[in-house]
Coordinates of C-alpha atoms in Angstrom, one line a residue:
M664 CA 48.6 27.6 -82.1
L665 CA 46.0 30.2 -83.0
A666 CA 45.8 30.7 -78.8
A667 CA 49.3 31.1 -78.5
G668 CA 49.8 33.7 -81.2
T669 CA 46.8 36.0 -80.3
R670 CA 47.1 36.0 -76.6
G671 CA 49.4 38.4 -76.0
V672 CA 48.3 41.2 -78.4
Q673 CA 47.6 44.2 -76.2
P674 CA 44.1 46.7 -76.8
E675 CA 45.2 49.4 -78.3
V676 CA 44.0 52.3 -75.4
R677 CA 44.2 56.1 -75.8
D678 CA 48.0 56.7 -75.5
R679 CA 48.8 53.6 -76.9
G680 CA 47.7 52.2 -81.0
P681 CA 47.4 49.1 -82.2
D682 CA 49.8 46.7 -81.0
P683 CA 52.0 46.2 -83.7
G684 CA 52.9 42.4 -83.0
G685 CA 56.2 40.7 -82.4
D686 CA 58.0 37.6 -81.6
D687 CA 55.6 36.3 -79.2
R688 CA 52.6 37.2 -81.4
V689 CA 50.2 38.6 -84.7
S690 CA 50.0 42.7 -84.8
A691 CA 46.6 44.1 -84.3
D692 CA 46.5 44.5 -88.2
W693 CA 46.3 41.1 -88.4
I694 CA 43.3 39.8 -86.4
A695 CA 41.4 43.0 -88.4
Q696 CA 42.5 41.0 -91.4
L697 CA 41.4 37.7 -89.2
M698 CA 37.8 39.4 -89.1
K699 CA 37.4 40.9 -92.5
A700 CA 37.7 37.6 -93.9
G701 CA 34.8 36.4 -91.9
R702 CA 32.9 38.0 -93.2
E703 CA 33.7 36.4 -96.5
E704 CA 33.2 33.3 -98.6
F705 CA 35.9 30.5 -99.1
T706 CA 35.2 27.6 -101.7
I707 CA 36.0 24.8 -100.2
P708 CA 35.5 21.4 -102.5
P709 CA 32.9 18.7 -101.5
P710 CA 33.8 15.8 -99.0
S711 CA 33.9 12.5 -100.3
E712 CA 30.9 11.1 -99.3
D713 CA 28.8 14.1 -100.7
P714 CA 26.3 12.9 -103.0
R715 CA 27.3 15.7 -105.6
A716 CA 30.6 14.6 -105.7
N717 CA 31.2 12.5 -108.4
G718 CA 31.8 14.9 -111.7
A719 CA 27.6 16.4 -111.3
G720 CA 28.5 18.0 -107.5
T721 CA 29.4 21.5 -106.8
S722 CA 32.0 22.9 -104.4
Y723 CA 30.4 24.2 -100.8
D724 CA 30.7 27.7 -100.0
V725 CA 31.6 28.8 -96.6
Y726 CA 32.3 31.6 -94.7
G727 CA 35.3 32.0 -92.8
Y728 CA 34.0 32.4 -90.0
Q729 CA 32.6 28.8 -90.1
L730 CA 36.2 27.8 -90.8
L731 CA 37.6 29.9 -87.9
G732 CA 34.7 28.7 -85.3
P733 CA 36.2 25.3 -84.4
L734 CA 39.2 26.4 -83.5
L735 CA 38.0 29.5 -81.0
G736 CA 36.5 26.6 -78.7
E737 CA 40.0 25.7 -78.7
G738 CA 43.4 26.4 -77.0
E739 CA 43.5 28.8 -74.7
H740 CA 42.5 32.0 -76.3
S741 CA 42.7 35.5 -74.3
S742 CA 39.7 37.8 -73.3
H743 CA 40.7 40.5 -75.8
F744 CA 41.4 37.5 -79.0
L745 CA 37.9 36.0 -77.6
N746 CA 35.4 39.6 -77.3
H747 CA 37.1 40.9 -80.4
V748 CA 36.8 38.5 -83.0
G749 CA 33.1 37.6 -80.6
T750 CA 31.3 40.7 -80.8
D751 CA 32.3 41.2 -85.0
M752 CA 30.7 37.7 -85.7
L753 CA 27.7 38.2 -83.5
W754 CA 27.2 41.7 -85.1
F755 CA 28.1 40.6 -88.8
E756 CA 25.1 37.7 -88.7
Q757 CA 23.2 39.7 -87.1
E758 CA 23.2 42.1 -89.7
Y759 CA 23.3 40.2 -92.5
A760 CA 19.5 38.4 -90.1
E761 CA 17.9 42.3 -90.5
D762 CA 18.6 42.0 -94.1
N763 CA 17.6 38.8 -94.8
N764 CA 14.2 38.0 -93.3
G765 CA 15.8 36.7 -90.0
R766 CA 18.2 33.6 -91.0
L767 CA 21.7 33.7 -90.4
P768 CA 24.2 34.0 -92.7
W769 CA 25.0 30.5 -91.5
D770 CA 21.8 29.1 -93.3
D771 CA 22.8 30.3 -96.7
V772 CA 26.4 29.3 -97.1
I773 CA 25.2 26.3 -99.2
R774 CA 23.2 27.2 -102.7
P775 CA 22.0 23.4 -104.5
E776 CA 19.6 24.1 -107.6
P777 CA 16.9 26.1 -107.5
R778 CA 14.9 23.5 -108.3
G779 CA 14.6 19.4 -108.3
P780 CA 15.4 16.4 -106.1
Q781 CA 16.9 18.5 -103.0
S782 CA 14.7 21.6 -102.9
H783 CA 11.2 22.1 -101.7
A784 CA 8.4 24.5 -103.5
G785 CA 11.8 25.8 -104.9
V786 CA 13.1 26.7 -102.2
P787 CA 17.1 25.5 -101.9
T788 CA 17.5 23.2 -98.9
P789 CA 21.1 23.6 -97.5
R790 CA 23.1 20.7 -97.7
W791 CA 25.8 20.8 -94.7
T792 CA 29.0 19.4 -94.3
R793 CA 31.4 19.3 -91.6
L794 CA 33.7 21.8 -90.0
D795 CA 34.5 20.7 -87.4
Y796 CA 36.8 17.9 -86.4
T797 CA 38.0 19.3 -83.5
E798 CA 35.8 17.0 -81.0
G799 CA 35.2 14.1 -83.8
W800 CA 33.3 13.1 -86.2
D801 CA 30.4 10.9 -84.8
D802 CA 27.1 11.1 -84.7
D803 CA 27.5 13.1 -81.4
D804 CA 30.1 15.6 -82.4
P805 CA 28.9 18.6 -83.6
S806 CA 29.4 19.6 -87.2
G807 CA 30.7 23.9 -87.0
M808 CA 28.8 24.9 -89.5
D809 CA 27.3 27.2 -86.3
P810 CA 30.3 29.6 -85.9
M811 CA 28.5 30.9 -82.6
G812 CA 29.5 27.4 -81.3
G813 CA 32.5 27.5 -81.0
L814 CA 33.0 30.9 -79.9
M815 CA 30.6 29.6 -76.8
E816 CA 32.9 26.3 -76.3
G817 CA 35.9 29.4 -76.2
I818 CA 34.5 32.1 -74.1
G819 CA 33.2 28.4 -72.0
S820 CA 36.2 27.8 -71.4
N821 CA 37.1 31.4 -69.7
P822 CA 34.5 33.3 -67.3
E823 CA 36.3 36.3 -67.8
A824 CA 35.8 36.5 -71.6
A825 CA 32.1 35.4 -70.7
R826 CA 31.6 38.2 -68.5
E827 CA 33.2 40.8 -71.1
F828 CA 31.1 39.5 -73.9
F829 CA 27.2 39.3 -72.8
T830 CA 28.2 42.8 -71.1
N831 CA 29.9 44.5 -73.2
E832 CA 26.3 46.0 -75.2
T833 CA 24.1 47.5 -72.5
V834 CA 20.8 49.1 -72.8
Y835 CA 19.5 51.9 -70.6
A836 CA 16.2 53.0 -70.1
P837 CA 14.5 55.4 -67.9
G838 CA 12.9 53.9 -64.7
E839 CA 14.1 50.1 -65.5
E840 CA 16.8 48.0 -64.9
P841 CA 19.7 48.1 -68.0
Q842 CA 19.1 45.5 -70.2
L843 CA 21.9 43.4 -71.7
P844 CA 20.7 42.3 -75.5
R845 CA 23.7 39.8 -76.0
V846 CA 22.5 37.9 -73.2
D847 CA 18.5 38.1 -74.1
Y848 CA 19.4 37.3 -78.7
L849 CA 21.3 33.9 -77.3
L850 CA 18.8 32.7 -75.4
H851 CA 16.1 33.6 -76.4
D852 CA 15.5 35.0 -80.1
R853 CA 18.3 33.4 -82.0
D854 CA 17.3 30.6 -84.0
W855 CA 20.0 28.0 -83.5
P856 CA 20.6 26.4 -86.7
T857 CA 20.6 22.3 -86.4
S858 CA 23.0 21.1 -89.6
F859 CA 22.5 17.8 -90.8
T860 CA 25.3 14.9 -93.1
W861 CA 23.4 14.2 -96.8
Q862 CA 23.2 10.7 -98.2
G863 CA 21.7 9.9 -101.7
G864 CA 20.2 13.2 -101.6
Q865 CA 18.5 12.8 -97.8
D866 CA 19.2 14.0 -94.9
T867 CA 20.8 11.4 -92.5
T868 CA 22.4 12.7 -89.3
T869 CA 21.4 16.0 -87.0
Y870 CA 24.5 16.2 -85.3
P871 CA 24.4 18.5 -82.0
N872 CA 23.1 21.9 -81.9
A873 CA 25.9 24.8 -81.2
M874 CA 23.4 26.1 -78.3
N875 CA 25.0 23.2 -75.9
H876 CA 27.4 25.2 -76.2
L877 CA 25.6 28.5 -74.6
G878 CA 24.6 27.1 -71.0
D879 CA 28.3 26.1 -70.5
A880 CA 29.1 29.7 -71.2
F881 CA 26.1 31.3 -69.2
E882 CA 27.7 28.7 -66.1
A883 CA 31.6 30.3 -66.8
A884 CA 30.4 34.0 -66.8
T885 CA 28.4 34.1 -63.6
T886 CA 29.5 31.1 -61.4
G887 CA 33.0 30.8 -62.9
E888 CA 36.3 32.3 -60.8
G889 CA 36.2 35.6 -60.8
A890 CA 32.6 36.0 -60.3
D891 CA 31.5 39.6 -59.7
E892 CA 28.8 42.9 -60.6
R893 CA 29.3 41.6 -63.7
S894 CA 27.9 38.2 -63.1
V895 CA 25.3 39.9 -61.1
D896 CA 23.8 41.3 -63.9
I897 CA 24.3 38.4 -66.2
V898 CA 22.2 36.7 -64.0
E899 CA 19.4 39.4 -63.9
E900 CA 18.8 39.8 -67.0
I901 CA 18.9 35.7 -67.3
V902 CA 15.4 35.2 -65.0
S903 CA 14.0 38.6 -66.5
S904 CA 14.4 38.1 -70.3
T905 CA 13.0 34.5 -69.1
Y906 CA 10.0 36.0 -67.2
G907 CA 9.3 38.7 -70.6
Q908 CA 8.9 34.9 -72.5
M909 CA 5.8 34.5 -70.6
P910 CA 3.3 34.2 -73.2
S911 CA 0.0 36.1 -72.4
G912 CA -3.3 36.5 -74.1
E913 CA -6.4 34.6 -74.1
D914 CA -5.0 32.2 -76.1
A915 CA -1.8 31.8 -74.3
P916 CA -0.7 28.4 -73.4
R917 CA -0.2 27.3 -69.7
F918 CA 2.9 26.6 -68.6
S919 CA 2.8 23.3 -68.8
E920 CA 1.8 23.0 -72.5
E921 CA 5.1 25.3 -73.4
D922 CA 9.0 25.0 -73.3
I923 CA 9.5 28.9 -72.7
L924 CA 13.2 28.0 -72.3
D925 CA 15.4 25.7 -74.9
P926 CA 15.4 22.3 -72.8
R927 CA 19.3 22.1 -73.7
V928 CA 20.7 24.6 -72.3
R929 CA 17.6 24.1 -68.8
E930 CA 20.3 21.5 -67.1
S931 CA 23.7 24.1 -67.1
L932 CA 20.8 27.6 -66.7
S933 CA 19.9 25.1 -62.9
N934 CA 23.5 25.2 -62.0
V935 CA 23.6 28.8 -62.4
V936 CA 20.4 29.2 -60.1
G937 CA 22.0 26.3 -57.7
H938 CA 24.7 29.1 -57.1
Y939 CA 22.7 32.0 -56.8
M940 CA 20.2 30.4 -53.9
P941 CA 21.3 32.7 -51.6
S942 CA 19.4 35.5 -53.8
V943 CA 16.5 33.6 -54.4
H944 CA 15.9 33.0 -50.2
T945 CA 16.4 36.9 -49.9
G946 CA 14.0 37.9 -52.9
L947 CA 11.2 35.7 -51.7
D948 CA 11.9 37.0 -47.8
A949 CA 7.7 39.2 -47.8
T950 CA 9.4 40.8 -44.6
N951 CA 12.4 42.3 -46.2
P952 CA 10.3 42.7 -50.1
N953 CA 13.3 45.1 -51.3
P954 CA 16.3 44.3 -49.5
G955 CA 20.0 45.6 -50.4
V956 CA 22.8 43.9 -51.6
D957 CA 25.6 43.9 -49.5
T958 CA 29.3 42.8 -51.2
S959 CA 31.3 43.6 -48.9
D960 CA 31.3 40.2 -48.0
G961 CA 33.4 38.6 -50.9
S962 CA 30.9 36.4 -53.0
V963 CA 28.5 37.6 -55.3
F964 CA 25.8 34.9 -55.0
N965 CA 23.5 36.7 -52.9
D966 CA 23.4 39.9 -54.8
A967 CA 21.6 39.8 -57.9
R968 CA 17.8 40.6 -56.9
F969 CA 15.5 38.9 -59.3
N970 CA 12.1 40.5 -57.5
T971 CA 11.0 44.3 -58.0
N972 CA 8.5 45.7 -55.2
G973 CA 7.6 42.3 -53.8
D974 CA 6.6 40.5 -57.2
E975 CA 7.6 36.8 -57.1
R976 CA 6.7 35.6 -60.2
A977 CA 9.8 36.0 -62.3
T978 CA 12.3 33.9 -59.3
L979 CA 9.0 30.9 -59.5
L980 CA 8.6 30.9 -63.0
M981 CA 12.8 30.5 -64.1
L982 CA 12.8 27.6 -61.1
A983 CA 9.5 25.5 -62.5
E984 CA 10.8 25.8 -65.7
L985 CA 14.5 24.7 -65.1
S986 CA 12.6 21.4 -63.2
K987 CA 11.2 20.6 -66.1
D988 CA 14.7 18.3 -66.7
D989 CA 14.9 16.3 -64.1
A990 CA 18.8 16.9 -63.7
G991 CA 17.2 20.7 -63.2
R992 CA 14.9 19.4 -60.6
E993 CA 17.3 17.5 -58.8
I994 CA 20.4 19.9 -58.8
L995 CA 17.8 22.8 -57.5
T996 CA 16.7 21.0 -55.0
G997 CA 20.1 20.1 -53.6
Y998 CA 20.8 24.0 -54.2
N999 CA 17.4 24.4 -51.5
N1000 CA 17.2 22.1 -49.4
A1001 CA 21.0 23.2 -48.6
Q1002 CA 20.0 27.0 -48.3
T1003 CA 17.4 26.1 -46.1
F1004 CA 19.1 24.1 -43.4
E1005 CA 22.1 26.4 -43.6
E1006 CA 19.5 29.5 -43.1
L1007 CA 17.7 27.5 -40.5
L1008 CA 21.5 26.3 -38.2
H1009 CA 21.9 29.8 -38.4
E1010 CA 18.5 31.3 -37.0
M1011 CA 18.8 28.5 -34.4
D1012 CA 22.2 30.1 -33.3
G1013 CA 22.3 31.2 -29.7
I1014 CA 19.0 30.1 -29.1
D1015 CA 18.7 28.6 -25.3
D1016 CA 15.0 28.4 -24.8
P1017 CA 12.2 26.1 -27.2
S1018 CA 9.3 28.6 -26.9
Q1019 CA 11.8 30.5 -28.8
I1020 CA 12.1 28.8 -31.9
T1021 CA 9.8 29.8 -34.9
L1022 CA 11.9 28.7 -37.2
D1023 CA 8.7 29.5 -39.4
T1024 CA 10.3 33.0 -42.2
E1025 CA 13.5 30.0 -43.2
S1026 CA 11.0 27.4 -43.6
L1027 CA 8.5 28.3 -45.8
I1028 CA 10.9 30.3 -47.8
G1029 CA 12.1 26.9 -48.2
T1030 CA 9.3 25.0 -48.7
Q1031 CA 8.3 27.4 -51.9
V1032 CA 11.2 27.1 -54.0
H1033 CA 10.6 23.5 -53.3
G1034 CA 6.9 23.9 -54.3
A1035 CA 8.0 25.8 -57.6
I1036 CA 10.1 23.4 -58.4
D1037 CA 7.8 20.4 -58.1
F1038 CA 5.7 21.7 -59.9
G1039 CA 7.9 22.2 -62.9
A1040 CA 8.7 18.8 -62.3
N1041 CA 5.1 17.5 -62.4
S1042 CA 4.1 19.4 -64.9
H1043 CA 6.6 17.7 -67.4
A1044 CA 6.8 14.1 -68.5
A1045 CA 10.2 14.3 -66.9
E1046 CA 8.8 13.8 -63.6
E1047 CA 7.5 10.4 -65.1
A1048 CA 10.8 9.4 -65.1
L1049 CA 11.3 10.1 -61.4
A1050 CA 8.2 7.9 -60.4
A1051 CA 9.7 5.4 -61.9
D1052 CA 13.3 5.5 -60.3
E1053 CA 13.3 3.3 -56.7
N1054 CA 16.1 4.4 -55.5
Y1055 CA 14.2 8.2 -56.0
N1056 CA 12.0 7.2 -54.3
Q1057 CA 13.8 4.8 -51.6
N1058 CA 15.4 7.8 -50.9
V1059 CA 12.3 10.4 -50.3
D1060 CA 9.8 7.7 -48.7
E1061 CA 12.9 7.2 -45.6
A1062 CA 13.1 11.3 -45.2
V1063 CA 17.5 10.0 -44.6
S1064 CA 18.4 12.5 -42.1
V1065 CA 20.3 15.5 -44.7
S1066 CA 22.4 16.5 -41.4
A1067 CA 24.1 12.9 -41.3
G1068 CA 25.5 14.1 -44.6
L1069 CA 26.2 17.5 -45.2
L1070 CA 27.3 18.2 -41.1
K1071 CA 29.2 15.0 -40.7
D1072 CA 32.7 17.1 -40.8
T1073 CA 30.9 20.1 -38.8
K1074 CA 31.9 21.2 -35.4
F1075 CA 29.0 19.6 -33.2
G1076 CA 26.7 22.9 -32.0
S1077 CA 28.3 25.9 -34.7
A1078 CA 26.3 26.9 -37.5
P1079 CA 28.3 26.5 -40.5
G1080 CA 30.2 29.2 -42.4
V1081 CA 27.9 31.7 -44.0
G1082 CA 28.0 29.5 -47.6
T1083 CA 29.3 25.8 -46.7
L1084 CA 27.5 23.7 -47.1
V1085 CA 25.8 25.3 -50.3
D1086 CA 29.3 25.1 -51.5
L1087 CA 29.3 21.1 -50.5
V1088 CA 26.5 20.6 -52.7
S1089 CA 27.9 22.3 -55.7
A1090 CA 31.5 20.8 -55.9
E1091 CA 28.8 17.3 -55.0
I1092 CA 26.7 18.7 -58.2
A1093 CA 30.4 19.0 -60.1
E1094 CA 31.5 15.1 -59.3
A1095 CA 27.6 13.9 -60.0
N1096 CA 28.5 11.7 -57.0
H1097 CA 25.4 11.7 -56.2
Q1098 CA 24.2 10.5 -58.4
D1099 CA 24.9 7.7 -61.2
S1100 CA 24.6 6.7 -64.9
R1101 CA 20.7 6.8 -64.4
G1102 CA 20.3 9.9 -62.0
E1103 CA 19.1 7.4 -59.2
L1104 CA 20.9 9.0 -55.7
N1105 CA 23.2 7.5 -53.4
S1106 CA 22.6 6.4 -50.1
E1107 CA 24.8 9.4 -48.1
L1108 CA 23.9 12.3 -49.9
G1109 CA 20.5 10.7 -50.8
A1110 CA 18.2 13.4 -49.0
I1111 CA 19.3 16.2 -50.1
F1112 CA 18.9 15.9 -53.6
A1113 CA 15.6 14.2 -52.3
D1114 CA 12.1 16.6 -52.7
N1115 CA 8.6 15.8 -50.6
K1116 CA 7.2 17.1 -47.8
D1117 CA 8.7 15.0 -44.9
V1118 CA 12.5 16.2 -46.1
R1119 CA 11.3 19.9 -45.3
A1120 CA 10.2 18.5 -41.8
T1121 CA 13.4 16.2 -41.6
L1122 CA 15.3 19.5 -42.2
V1123 CA 13.8 21.8 -39.4
R1124 CA 14.0 18.6 -36.9
D1125 CA 17.8 17.8 -37.7
A1126 CA 18.4 21.9 -37.9
I1127 CA 16.6 21.8 -34.2
W1128 CA 18.2 18.6 -32.9
R1129 CA 22.0 20.2 -33.7
S1130 CA 21.5 23.1 -31.9
I1131 CA 19.7 21.5 -28.1
P1132 CA 22.5 22.3 -25.7
P1133 CA 23.8 19.1 -25.0
D1134 CA 22.5 18.6 -21.3
Q1135 CA 19.0 19.1 -22.8
L1136 CA 19.7 16.1 -25.2
P1137 CA 18.7 12.1 -24.8
E1138 CA 20.6 10.2 -21.9
G1139 CA 23.5 8.8 -24.1
M1140 CA 23.0 11.1 -27.2
D1141 CA 25.0 13.6 -28.2
G1142 CA 23.1 15.6 -30.8
T1143 CA 25.3 14.8 -33.8
E1144 CA 23.1 10.9 -34.1
D1145 CA 20.9 10.1 -37.6
L1146 CA 17.4 10.6 -36.3
N1147 CA 16.4 8.2 -38.8
N1148 CA 18.9 5.3 -38.3
L1149 CA 18.7 5.4 -34.2
S1150 CA 19.7 2.1 -32.0
G1151 CA 17.6 0.3 -30.5
A1152 CA 18.1 1.6 -27.1
D1153 CA 18.4 5.4 -28.7
Q1154 CA 15.6 4.9 -30.2
A1155 CA 13.7 4.5 -26.7
A1156 CA 15.6 6.9 -25.0
Y1157 CA 14.6 9.1 -28.1
D1158 CA 11.3 8.7 -28.6
S1159 CA 10.4 9.2 -24.1
W1160 CA 12.4 11.9 -24.5
L1161 CA 10.0 13.3 -28.0
E1162 CA 7.1 12.7 -25.2
D1163 CA 8.3 14.4 -21.6
N1164 CA 10.9 17.1 -23.1
D1165 CA 10.2 20.9 -23.4
W1166 CA 12.8 20.6 -26.2
G1167 CA 11.5 17.2 -27.9
D1168 CA 7.7 18.6 -27.8
R1169 CA 9.1 21.8 -29.6
M1170 CA 10.7 20.0 -32.6
S1171 CA 7.4 18.0 -32.8
D1172 CA 5.2 21.6 -33.7
V1173 CA 8.0 23.1 -35.9
S1174 CA 8.3 20.1 -37.6
N1175 CA 5.4 19.4 -38.1
R1176 CA 4.6 22.6 -39.1
A1177 CA 6.5 22.8 -41.8
K1178 CA 5.5 19.2 -43.6
T1179 CA 1.6 20.3 -43.4
D1180 CA 3.1 24.0 -46.0
Y1181 CA 4.6 21.5 -48.4
G1182 CA 1.3 21.0 -50.3
P1183 CA -0.1 24.4 -50.6
A1184 CA 3.5 25.6 -51.7
V1185 CA 3.5 23.2 -54.2
R1186 CA -0.6 24.6 -55.4
D1187 CA 0.4 28.2 -54.4
A1188 CA 2.9 27.9 -57.9
E1189 CA 0.0 26.3 -60.1
A1190 CA -1.9 28.7 -58.9
T1191 CA 0.9 31.9 -59.9
L1192 CA 1.9 30.4 -63.3
E1193 CA -0.2 27.3 -64.6
A1194 CA -2.6 30.5 -66.3
Y1195 CA -0.7 33.3 -65.5
G1196 CA -0.6 35.5 -68.7
R1197 CA -4.4 34.2 -69.6

């Protein structure tokens, strides 16, 4: 009902005053009064399960925004309403924190007696109740005490609202890129409070932190329908602000010892960075250290620029940090393999002489990304879970042909359209068809989510194989075969062809070179990041 009543309210502009409302909508003044009430405290009775409710209990004081928060995540709110209310909520908590030693208003709303069994050294301990019943009331449902969760949930289902919210404040400084302080604040600076239920005077259940919805909001803003240059600005701010969090100084912890990003947002941000993998590859191209931006292609995913004057550390840090999460590692690997394969196929397009094949730049960029991903995974305990996954290891060891899954619907001999393979991986990740509930990979697309030196060689080999002129292929073969699963006759013809044909000889040389690049790429990432800042 709140969404329906506020959706049609028109923003105030110069030649039109505040919306007076109508039969189908509330007035602008009604929303202003709602925001005013959001900053005020309201008293609600203690729930029956509160240990203080039997005669000795006190009522709960909460802010209006805490009562409003759960409703912001429900229904189809307009971008105008979410941003109008959300901006004031954000300003209110920041103003409050500035006046109260960094504490958020949502931390201080419930005040037990200053001394006694529910306090620590005379400091009141907040006692929480549940305000949000929109998603349920089990232990794994947010309690709603932090209204920022409801706001993030709301803009997470409205990409335009998310883009507007994260870019509404922009800071400009001479000689520096514009900064988006809301991104930095919510991702790095804000202390996202955790809420509890109380029984017998002790906290018994910890509810999900509202930060779980922040990642969804970032995904909506950067990859959702209508992604535009604001989306690019948000992604660039995510990467640059994360790089700014890298510890430095003689006593700084090593990369593997520090969580630079909260683990709760790693998977969502892996989806974000994965979508912008074309930008990652463009930025790591040493042959073009300051690439321009082509805004005419209708896609923004190659418009982000993460490196300045060839400094690649911000990009490598982001990849490695996200890969500390096992799902993040798999997501980024899939996008990287798809982007690498697509670039290799486009590089092969039009080559009719095997001596012209190099593929060095495309292969090395993909391997460099791969090295950062693997370094991040190897530095974290998540790697132990991956190593124990038999299905994962089986697919990695077999190095299943990438082309079998990715190019089954692509016309032989032609490079796929720009973004085709990345879009395929994106859809596969969204549907989670690449893994079961334990994160194990399936057999069809297993290789595109697998990551080791053999897969790097397979990407190069398959790109060349699909681009060889038909009259240069082994007898009886047409270039669409899965080279890892050939029949006996085809295998014999293929083995002989590798030795006797110039295309086969060149394909072996180039793919083997890609395999040897893997180890140095991982070591380079470690050398760049592990002790950075010391």
